[in-house]
mmCIF file of C-alpha atoms in Angstrom:
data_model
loop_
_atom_site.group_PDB
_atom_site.id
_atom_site.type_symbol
_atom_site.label_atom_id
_atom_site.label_comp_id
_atom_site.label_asym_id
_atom_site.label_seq_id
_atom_site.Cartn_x
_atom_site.Cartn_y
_atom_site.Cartn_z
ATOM 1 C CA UNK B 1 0.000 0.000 0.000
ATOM 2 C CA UNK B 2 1.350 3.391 -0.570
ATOM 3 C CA UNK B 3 2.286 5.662 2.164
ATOM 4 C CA UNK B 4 0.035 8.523 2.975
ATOM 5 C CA UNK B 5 1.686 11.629 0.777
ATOM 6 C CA UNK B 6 0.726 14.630 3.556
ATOM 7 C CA UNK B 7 -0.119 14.596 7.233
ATOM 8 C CA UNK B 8 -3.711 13.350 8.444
ATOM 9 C CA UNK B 9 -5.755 16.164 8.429
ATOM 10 C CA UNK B 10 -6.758 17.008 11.801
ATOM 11 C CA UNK B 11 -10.117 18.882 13.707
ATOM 12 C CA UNK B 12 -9.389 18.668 17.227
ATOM 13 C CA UNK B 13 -7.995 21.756 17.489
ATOM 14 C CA UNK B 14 -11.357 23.386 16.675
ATOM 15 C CA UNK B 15 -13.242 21.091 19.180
ATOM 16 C CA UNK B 16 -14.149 18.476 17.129
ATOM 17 C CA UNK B 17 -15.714 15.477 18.284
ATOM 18 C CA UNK B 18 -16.685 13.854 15.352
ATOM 19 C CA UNK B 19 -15.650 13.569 11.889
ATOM 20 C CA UNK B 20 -16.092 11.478 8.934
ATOM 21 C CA UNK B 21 -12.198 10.143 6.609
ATOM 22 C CA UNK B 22 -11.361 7.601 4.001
ATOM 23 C CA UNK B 23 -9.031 4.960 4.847
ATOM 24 C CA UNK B 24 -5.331 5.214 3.495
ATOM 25 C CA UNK B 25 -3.664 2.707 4.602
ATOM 26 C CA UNK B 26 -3.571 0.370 7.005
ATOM 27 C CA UNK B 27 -0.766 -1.376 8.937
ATOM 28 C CA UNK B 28 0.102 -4.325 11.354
ATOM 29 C CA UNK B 29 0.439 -3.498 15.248
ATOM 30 C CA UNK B 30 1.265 -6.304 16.777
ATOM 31 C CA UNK B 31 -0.842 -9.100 19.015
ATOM 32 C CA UNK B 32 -3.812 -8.869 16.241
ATOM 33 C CA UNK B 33 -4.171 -5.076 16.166
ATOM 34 C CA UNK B 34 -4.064 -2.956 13.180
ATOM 35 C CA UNK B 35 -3.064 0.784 12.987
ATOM 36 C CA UNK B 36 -5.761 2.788 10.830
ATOM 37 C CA UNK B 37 -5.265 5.551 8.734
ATOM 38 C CA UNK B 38 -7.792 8.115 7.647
ATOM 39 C CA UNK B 39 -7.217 11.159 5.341
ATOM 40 C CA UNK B 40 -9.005 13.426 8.350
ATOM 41 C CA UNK B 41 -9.946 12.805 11.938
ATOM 42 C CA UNK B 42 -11.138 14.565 15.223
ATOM 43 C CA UNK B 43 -9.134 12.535 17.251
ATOM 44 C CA UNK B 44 -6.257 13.696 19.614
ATOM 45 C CA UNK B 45 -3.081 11.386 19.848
ATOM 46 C CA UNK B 46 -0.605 11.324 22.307
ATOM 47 C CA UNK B 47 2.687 12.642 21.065
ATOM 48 C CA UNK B 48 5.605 10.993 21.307
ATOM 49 C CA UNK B 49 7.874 13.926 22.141
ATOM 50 C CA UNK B 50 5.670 15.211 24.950
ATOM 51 C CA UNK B 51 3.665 13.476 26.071
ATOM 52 C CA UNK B 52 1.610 15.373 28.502
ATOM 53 C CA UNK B 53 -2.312 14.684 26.903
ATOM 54 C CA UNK B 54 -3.026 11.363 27.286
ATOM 55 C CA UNK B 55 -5.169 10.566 23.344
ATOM 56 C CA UNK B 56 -8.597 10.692 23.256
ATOM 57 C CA UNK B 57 -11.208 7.549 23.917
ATOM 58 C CA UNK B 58 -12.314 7.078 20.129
ATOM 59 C CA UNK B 59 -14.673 4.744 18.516
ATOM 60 C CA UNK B 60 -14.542 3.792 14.905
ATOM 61 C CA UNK B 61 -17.741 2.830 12.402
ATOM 62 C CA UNK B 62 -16.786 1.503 8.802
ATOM 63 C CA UNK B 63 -19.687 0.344 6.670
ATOM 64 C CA UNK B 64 -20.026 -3.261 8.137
ATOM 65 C CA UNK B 65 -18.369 -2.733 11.371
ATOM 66 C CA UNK B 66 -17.669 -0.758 14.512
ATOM 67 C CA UNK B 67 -14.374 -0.636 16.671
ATOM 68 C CA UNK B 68 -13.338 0.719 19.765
ATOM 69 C CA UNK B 69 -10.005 2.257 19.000
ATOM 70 C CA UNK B 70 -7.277 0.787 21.911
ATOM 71 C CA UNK B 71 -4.745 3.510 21.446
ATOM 72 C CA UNK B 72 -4.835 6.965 19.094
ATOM 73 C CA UNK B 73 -0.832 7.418 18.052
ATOM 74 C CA UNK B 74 1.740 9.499 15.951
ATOM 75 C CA UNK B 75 3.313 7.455 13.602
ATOM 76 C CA UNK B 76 5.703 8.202 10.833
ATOM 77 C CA UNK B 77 6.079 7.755 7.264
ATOM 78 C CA UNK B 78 9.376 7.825 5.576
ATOM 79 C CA UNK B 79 11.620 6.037 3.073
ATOM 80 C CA UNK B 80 8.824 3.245 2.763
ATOM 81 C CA UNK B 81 8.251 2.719 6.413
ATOM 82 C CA UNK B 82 5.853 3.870 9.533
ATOM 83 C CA UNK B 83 7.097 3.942 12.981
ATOM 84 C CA UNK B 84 4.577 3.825 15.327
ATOM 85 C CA UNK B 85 4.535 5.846 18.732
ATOM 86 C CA UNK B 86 7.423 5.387 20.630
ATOM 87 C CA UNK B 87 9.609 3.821 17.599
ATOM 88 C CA UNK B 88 9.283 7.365 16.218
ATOM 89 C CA UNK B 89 12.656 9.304 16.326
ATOM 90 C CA UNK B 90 11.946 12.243 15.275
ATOM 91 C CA UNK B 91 9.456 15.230 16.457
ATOM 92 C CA UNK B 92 6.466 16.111 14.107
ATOM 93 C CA UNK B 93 7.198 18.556 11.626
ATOM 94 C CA UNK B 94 10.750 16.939 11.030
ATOM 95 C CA UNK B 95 11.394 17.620 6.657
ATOM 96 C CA UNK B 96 11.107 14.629 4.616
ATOM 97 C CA UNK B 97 8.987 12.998 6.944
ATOM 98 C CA UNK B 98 4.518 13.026 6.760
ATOM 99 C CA UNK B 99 3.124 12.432 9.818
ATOM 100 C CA UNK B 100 -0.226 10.213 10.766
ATOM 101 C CA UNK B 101 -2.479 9.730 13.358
ATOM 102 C CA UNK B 102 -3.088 5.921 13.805
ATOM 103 C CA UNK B 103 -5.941 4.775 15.623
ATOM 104 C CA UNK B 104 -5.162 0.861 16.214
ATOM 105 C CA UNK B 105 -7.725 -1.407 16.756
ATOM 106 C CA UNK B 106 -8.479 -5.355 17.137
ATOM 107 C CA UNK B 107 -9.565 -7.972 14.956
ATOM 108 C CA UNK B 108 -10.643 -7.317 10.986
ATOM 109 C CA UNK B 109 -9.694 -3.677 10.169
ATOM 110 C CA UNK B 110 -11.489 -1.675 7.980
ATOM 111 C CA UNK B 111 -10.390 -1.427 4.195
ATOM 112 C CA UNK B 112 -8.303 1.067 2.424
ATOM 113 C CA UNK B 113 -11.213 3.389 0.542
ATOM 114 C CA UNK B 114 -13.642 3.097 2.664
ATOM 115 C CA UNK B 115 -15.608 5.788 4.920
ATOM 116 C CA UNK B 116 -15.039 5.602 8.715
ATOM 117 C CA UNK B 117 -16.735 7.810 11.179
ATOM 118 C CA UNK B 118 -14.816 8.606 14.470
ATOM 119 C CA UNK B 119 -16.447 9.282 17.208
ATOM 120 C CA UNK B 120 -14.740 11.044 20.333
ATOM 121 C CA UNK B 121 -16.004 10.552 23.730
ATOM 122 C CA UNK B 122 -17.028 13.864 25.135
ATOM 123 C CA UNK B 123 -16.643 13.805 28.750
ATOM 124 C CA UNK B 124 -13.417 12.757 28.705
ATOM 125 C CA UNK B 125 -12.537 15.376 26.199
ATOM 126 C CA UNK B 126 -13.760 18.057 28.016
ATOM 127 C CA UNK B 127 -11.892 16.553 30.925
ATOM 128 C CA UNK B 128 -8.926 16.656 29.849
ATOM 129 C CA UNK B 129 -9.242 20.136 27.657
ATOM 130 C CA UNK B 130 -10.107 21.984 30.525
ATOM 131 C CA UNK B 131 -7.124 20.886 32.858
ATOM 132 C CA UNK B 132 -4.870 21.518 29.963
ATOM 133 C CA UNK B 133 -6.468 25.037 30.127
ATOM 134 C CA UNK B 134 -5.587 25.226 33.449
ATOM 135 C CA UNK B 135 -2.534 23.618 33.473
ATOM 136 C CA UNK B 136 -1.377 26.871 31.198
ATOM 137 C CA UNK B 137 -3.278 29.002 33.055
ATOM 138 C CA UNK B 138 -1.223 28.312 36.175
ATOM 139 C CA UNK B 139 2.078 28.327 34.770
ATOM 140 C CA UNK B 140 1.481 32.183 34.258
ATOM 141 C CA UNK B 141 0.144 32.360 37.568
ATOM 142 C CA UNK B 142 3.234 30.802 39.049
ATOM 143 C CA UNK B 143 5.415 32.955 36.830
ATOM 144 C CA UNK B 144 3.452 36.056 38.062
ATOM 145 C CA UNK B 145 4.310 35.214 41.797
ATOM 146 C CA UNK B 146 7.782 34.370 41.560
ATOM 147 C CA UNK B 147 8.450 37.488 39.096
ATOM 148 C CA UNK B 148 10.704 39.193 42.289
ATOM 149 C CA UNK B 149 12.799 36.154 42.924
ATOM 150 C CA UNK B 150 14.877 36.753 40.026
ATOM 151 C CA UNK B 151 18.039 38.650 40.332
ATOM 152 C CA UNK B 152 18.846 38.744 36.145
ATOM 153 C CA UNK B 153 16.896 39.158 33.455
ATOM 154 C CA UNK B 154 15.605 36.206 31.644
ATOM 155 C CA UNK B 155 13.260 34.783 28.902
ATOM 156 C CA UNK B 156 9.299 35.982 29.489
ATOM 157 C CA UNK B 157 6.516 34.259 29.013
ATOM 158 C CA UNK B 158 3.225 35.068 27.098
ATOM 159 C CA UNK B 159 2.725 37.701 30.024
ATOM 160 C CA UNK B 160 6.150 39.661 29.892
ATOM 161 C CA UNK B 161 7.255 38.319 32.871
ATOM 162 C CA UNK B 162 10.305 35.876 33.836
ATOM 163 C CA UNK B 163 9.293 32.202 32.276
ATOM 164 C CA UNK B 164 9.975 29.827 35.629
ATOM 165 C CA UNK B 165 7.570 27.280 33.993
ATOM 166 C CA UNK B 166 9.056 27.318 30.917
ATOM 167 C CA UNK B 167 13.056 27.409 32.217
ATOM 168 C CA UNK B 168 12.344 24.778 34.911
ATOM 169 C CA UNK B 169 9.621 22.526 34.217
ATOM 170 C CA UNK B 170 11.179 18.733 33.565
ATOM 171 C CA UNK B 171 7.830 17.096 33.878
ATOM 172 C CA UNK B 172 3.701 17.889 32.806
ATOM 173 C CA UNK B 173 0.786 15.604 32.804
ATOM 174 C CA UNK B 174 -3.106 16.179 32.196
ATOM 175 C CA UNK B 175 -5.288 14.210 33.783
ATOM 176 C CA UNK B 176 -9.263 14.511 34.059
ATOM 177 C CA UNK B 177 -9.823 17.830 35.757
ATOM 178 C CA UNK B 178 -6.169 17.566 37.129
ATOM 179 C CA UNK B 179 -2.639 18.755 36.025
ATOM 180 C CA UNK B 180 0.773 18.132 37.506
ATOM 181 C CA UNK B 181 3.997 19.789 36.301
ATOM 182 C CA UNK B 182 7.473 19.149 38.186
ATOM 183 C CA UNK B 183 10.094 21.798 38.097
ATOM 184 C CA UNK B 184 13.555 21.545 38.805
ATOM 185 C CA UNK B 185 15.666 24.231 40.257
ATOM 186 C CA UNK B 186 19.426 22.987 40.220
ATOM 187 C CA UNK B 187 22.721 24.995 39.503
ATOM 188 C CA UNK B 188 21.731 26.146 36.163
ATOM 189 C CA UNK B 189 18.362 27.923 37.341
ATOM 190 C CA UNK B 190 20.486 29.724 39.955
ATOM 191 C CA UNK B 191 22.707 30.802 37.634
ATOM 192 C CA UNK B 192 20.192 32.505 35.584
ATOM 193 C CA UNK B 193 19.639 34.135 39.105
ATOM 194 C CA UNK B 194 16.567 32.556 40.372
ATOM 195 C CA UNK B 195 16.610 32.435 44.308
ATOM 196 C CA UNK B 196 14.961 28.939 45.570
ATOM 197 C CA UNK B 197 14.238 30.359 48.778
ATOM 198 C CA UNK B 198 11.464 31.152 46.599
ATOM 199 C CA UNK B 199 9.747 27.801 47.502
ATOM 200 C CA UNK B 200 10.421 27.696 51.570
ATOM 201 C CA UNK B 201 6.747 28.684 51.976
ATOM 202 C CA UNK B 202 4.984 26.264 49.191
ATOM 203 C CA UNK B 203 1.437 27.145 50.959
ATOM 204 C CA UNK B 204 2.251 30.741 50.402
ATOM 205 C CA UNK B 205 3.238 30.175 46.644
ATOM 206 C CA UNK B 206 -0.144 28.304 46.075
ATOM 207 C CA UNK B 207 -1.937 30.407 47.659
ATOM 208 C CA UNK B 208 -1.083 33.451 45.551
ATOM 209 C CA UNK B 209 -1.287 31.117 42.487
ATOM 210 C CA UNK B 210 -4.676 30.167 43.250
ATOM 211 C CA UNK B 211 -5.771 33.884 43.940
ATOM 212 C CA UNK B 212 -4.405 34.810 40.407
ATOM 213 C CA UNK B 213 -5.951 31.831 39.116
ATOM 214 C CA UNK B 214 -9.709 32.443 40.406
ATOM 215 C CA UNK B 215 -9.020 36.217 39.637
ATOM 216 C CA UNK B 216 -8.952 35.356 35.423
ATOM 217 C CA UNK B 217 -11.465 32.700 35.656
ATOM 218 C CA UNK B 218 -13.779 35.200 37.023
ATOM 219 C CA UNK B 219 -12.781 37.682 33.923
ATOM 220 C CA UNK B 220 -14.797 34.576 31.753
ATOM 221 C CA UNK B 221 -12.099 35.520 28.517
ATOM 222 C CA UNK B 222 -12.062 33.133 25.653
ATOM 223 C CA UNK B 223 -9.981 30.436 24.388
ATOM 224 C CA UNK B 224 -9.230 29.123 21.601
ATOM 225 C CA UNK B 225 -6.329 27.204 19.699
ATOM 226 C CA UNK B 226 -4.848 28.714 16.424
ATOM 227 C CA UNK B 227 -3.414 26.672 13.864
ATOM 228 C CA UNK B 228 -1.168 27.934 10.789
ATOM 229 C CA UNK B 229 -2.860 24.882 8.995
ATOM 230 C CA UNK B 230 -5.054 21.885 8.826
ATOM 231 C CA UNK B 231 -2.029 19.114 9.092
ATOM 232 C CA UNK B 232 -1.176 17.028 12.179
ATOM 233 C CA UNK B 233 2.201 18.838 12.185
ATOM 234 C CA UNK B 234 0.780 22.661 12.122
ATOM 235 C CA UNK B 235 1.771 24.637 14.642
ATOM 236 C CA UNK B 236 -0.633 25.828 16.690
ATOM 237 C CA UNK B 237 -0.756 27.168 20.351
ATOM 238 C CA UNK B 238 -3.703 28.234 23.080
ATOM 239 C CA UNK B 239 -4.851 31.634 23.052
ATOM 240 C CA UNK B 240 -6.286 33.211 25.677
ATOM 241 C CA UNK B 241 -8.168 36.537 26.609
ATOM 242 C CA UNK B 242 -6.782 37.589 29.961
ATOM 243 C CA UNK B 243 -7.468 41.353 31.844
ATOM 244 C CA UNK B 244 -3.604 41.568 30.806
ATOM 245 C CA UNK B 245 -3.797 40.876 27.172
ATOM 246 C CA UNK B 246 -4.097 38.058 25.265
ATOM 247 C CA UNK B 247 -1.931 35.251 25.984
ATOM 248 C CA UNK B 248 -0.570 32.668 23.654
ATOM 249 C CA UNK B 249 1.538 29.957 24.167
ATOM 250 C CA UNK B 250 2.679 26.739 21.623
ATOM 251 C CA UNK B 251 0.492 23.612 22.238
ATOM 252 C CA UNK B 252 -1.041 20.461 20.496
ATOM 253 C CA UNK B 253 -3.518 19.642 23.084
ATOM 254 C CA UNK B 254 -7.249 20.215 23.265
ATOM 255 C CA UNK B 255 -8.471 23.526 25.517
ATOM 256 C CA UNK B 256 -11.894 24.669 26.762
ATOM 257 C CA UNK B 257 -13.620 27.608 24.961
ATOM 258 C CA UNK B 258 -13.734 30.098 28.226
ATOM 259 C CA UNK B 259 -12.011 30.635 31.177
ATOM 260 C CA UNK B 260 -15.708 30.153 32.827
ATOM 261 C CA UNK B 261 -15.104 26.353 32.050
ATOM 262 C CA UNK B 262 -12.417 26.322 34.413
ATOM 263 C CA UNK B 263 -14.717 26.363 37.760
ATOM 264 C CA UNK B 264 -13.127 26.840 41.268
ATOM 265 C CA UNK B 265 -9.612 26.200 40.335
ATOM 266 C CA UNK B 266 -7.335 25.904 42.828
ATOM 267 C CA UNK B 267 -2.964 24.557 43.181
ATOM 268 C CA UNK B 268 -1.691 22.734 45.573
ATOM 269 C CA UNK B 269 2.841 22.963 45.774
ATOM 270 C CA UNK B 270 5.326 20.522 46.797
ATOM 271 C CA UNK B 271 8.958 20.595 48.129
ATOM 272 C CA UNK B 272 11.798 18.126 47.875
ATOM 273 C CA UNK B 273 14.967 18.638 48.378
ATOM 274 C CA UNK B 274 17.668 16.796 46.437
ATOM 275 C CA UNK B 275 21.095 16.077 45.983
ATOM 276 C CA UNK B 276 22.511 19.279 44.020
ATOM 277 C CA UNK B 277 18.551 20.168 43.174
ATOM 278 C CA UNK B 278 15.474 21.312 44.556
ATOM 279 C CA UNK B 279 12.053 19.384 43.361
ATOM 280 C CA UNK B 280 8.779 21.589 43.027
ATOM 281 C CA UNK B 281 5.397 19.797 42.328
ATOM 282 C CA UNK B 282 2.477 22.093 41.383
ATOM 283 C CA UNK B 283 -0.953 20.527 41.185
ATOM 284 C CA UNK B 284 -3.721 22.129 39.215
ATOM 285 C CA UNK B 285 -7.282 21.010 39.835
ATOM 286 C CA UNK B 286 -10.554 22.425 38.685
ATOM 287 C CA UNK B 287 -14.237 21.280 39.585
ATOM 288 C CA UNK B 288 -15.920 18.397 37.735
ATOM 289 C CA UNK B 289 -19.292 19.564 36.532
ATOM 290 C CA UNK B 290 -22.204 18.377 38.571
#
């Protein structure tokens, strides 16, 4: 079968929950499973080069049969081959390579030309999209409260002010309604003159993180993702409408569509000290609908 010849088209970044693609190709996965290829989907995969949103819960319907897709992936094609998830070596976007999203699934797999309808399961979407919201969210709250800890100038983030989140963070995951990022401040954060005294009061930190936090939620500005184009490896980043300005920051996730989405957030911080390095844990949560 011949390889795909651009990247899947993708609608997630609009919101998408459903969509409707031809199938390109299809390849083995192992154990029985087969990774599917569409020319468009609203599915989310996890990337392989960070891999902070886990993929969304997808179902499949061809015209004879329907599948419930076991993993949604970001393979690539090049010099005759696809590499699959974590085989992939390279980050999307990489020239000479055109990227995929493979939704694998058991059994018979649907044919090459025929019309598959994905189907994204909501709740867990929105789960997910609005703790990545507020993941960002309190990255520039955190950045905001350390702002006087630094004693040289440094990159800013999307707010003008000194980028902690972006210089130290090692670590981010979303979970539903729940984000964690881990930040390490070792000798090379010091040397860019950031004082880790900063953290001795963790409560205190959180506290004026949450503040901040509850503060622009209030405000009720929109979100929204831009993306230069309609391929899996677009850029595209969250935008947000804060008292401030309008924030915007690089990311392939999903996002909620207002700041009002993102109901009685609140962080909680975490200190361990190291060998050579001092370990920060911020966790993000936000209220579950009733």
């Amino acid at each position: 079968m011949a390889a795909p010849t651009t990247d899947t088209e993708v609608s997630y970044p609009a919101g998408a929950l459903t969509s409707e693609g031809t199938v390109l190709q299809v390849e083995p996965a192992g154990d029985d499973r087969w990774a599917v290829f569409l020319d468009r989907t609203a599915a989310h995969p996890v990337d392989t080069a960070w891999p902070d949103q886990p993929a969304d819960r997808v179902a499949l319907r061809g015209p004879d049969d329907a599948y419930e897709v076991a993993e949604v992936r970001v393979a690539g094609f090049h010099d005759g081959s696809v590499l699959l998830g974590d085989a992939l070596p390279v980050r999307t976007g990489t020239p000479g390579w055109v990227f995929g999203v493979a939704h694998v699934v058991a059994g018979t797999p649907p044919r090459v030309g025929e019309t598959v309808t994905v189907t994204v399961d909501a709740a867990y979407r929105a789960a997910l999209s609005v703790a990545h919201s507020a993941c960002h969210l309190a990255a520039l709250a955190l950045d905001a409260a350390l702002a006087d800890h630094w004693s040289k100038a440094v990159p800013e983030d999307a707010l003008g002010r000194p980028a902690f989140d972006a210089l130290a963070v090692t670590r981010s995951s979303i979970h539903e309604y729940r984000s964690e990022d881990v930040y390490r401040i070792g000798k090379s954060l010091r040397k860019k003159g950031f004082d880790p005294s900063a953290f001795d009061d963790p409560d205190a930190i959180a506290a004026r993180v949450t503040e901040q936090l509850r503060a622009w939620t209030a405000a009720g500005g929109s979100i929204h993702v831009d993306a230069e184009g309609p391929g899996l490896s677009a850029r595209r980043q969250w935008t947000c409408a804060l008292p401030e300005g309008t924030a915007a920051i690089p990311c392939g996730g999903t996002h909620a569509e207002s700041l009002a989405d993102l109901v009685d957030p609140a962080v909680t911080i975490s200190v361990e000290d190291v060998p050579g390095a001092r370990l920060v844990t911020m966790t993000t949560r936000v209220t579950a609908p009733r």
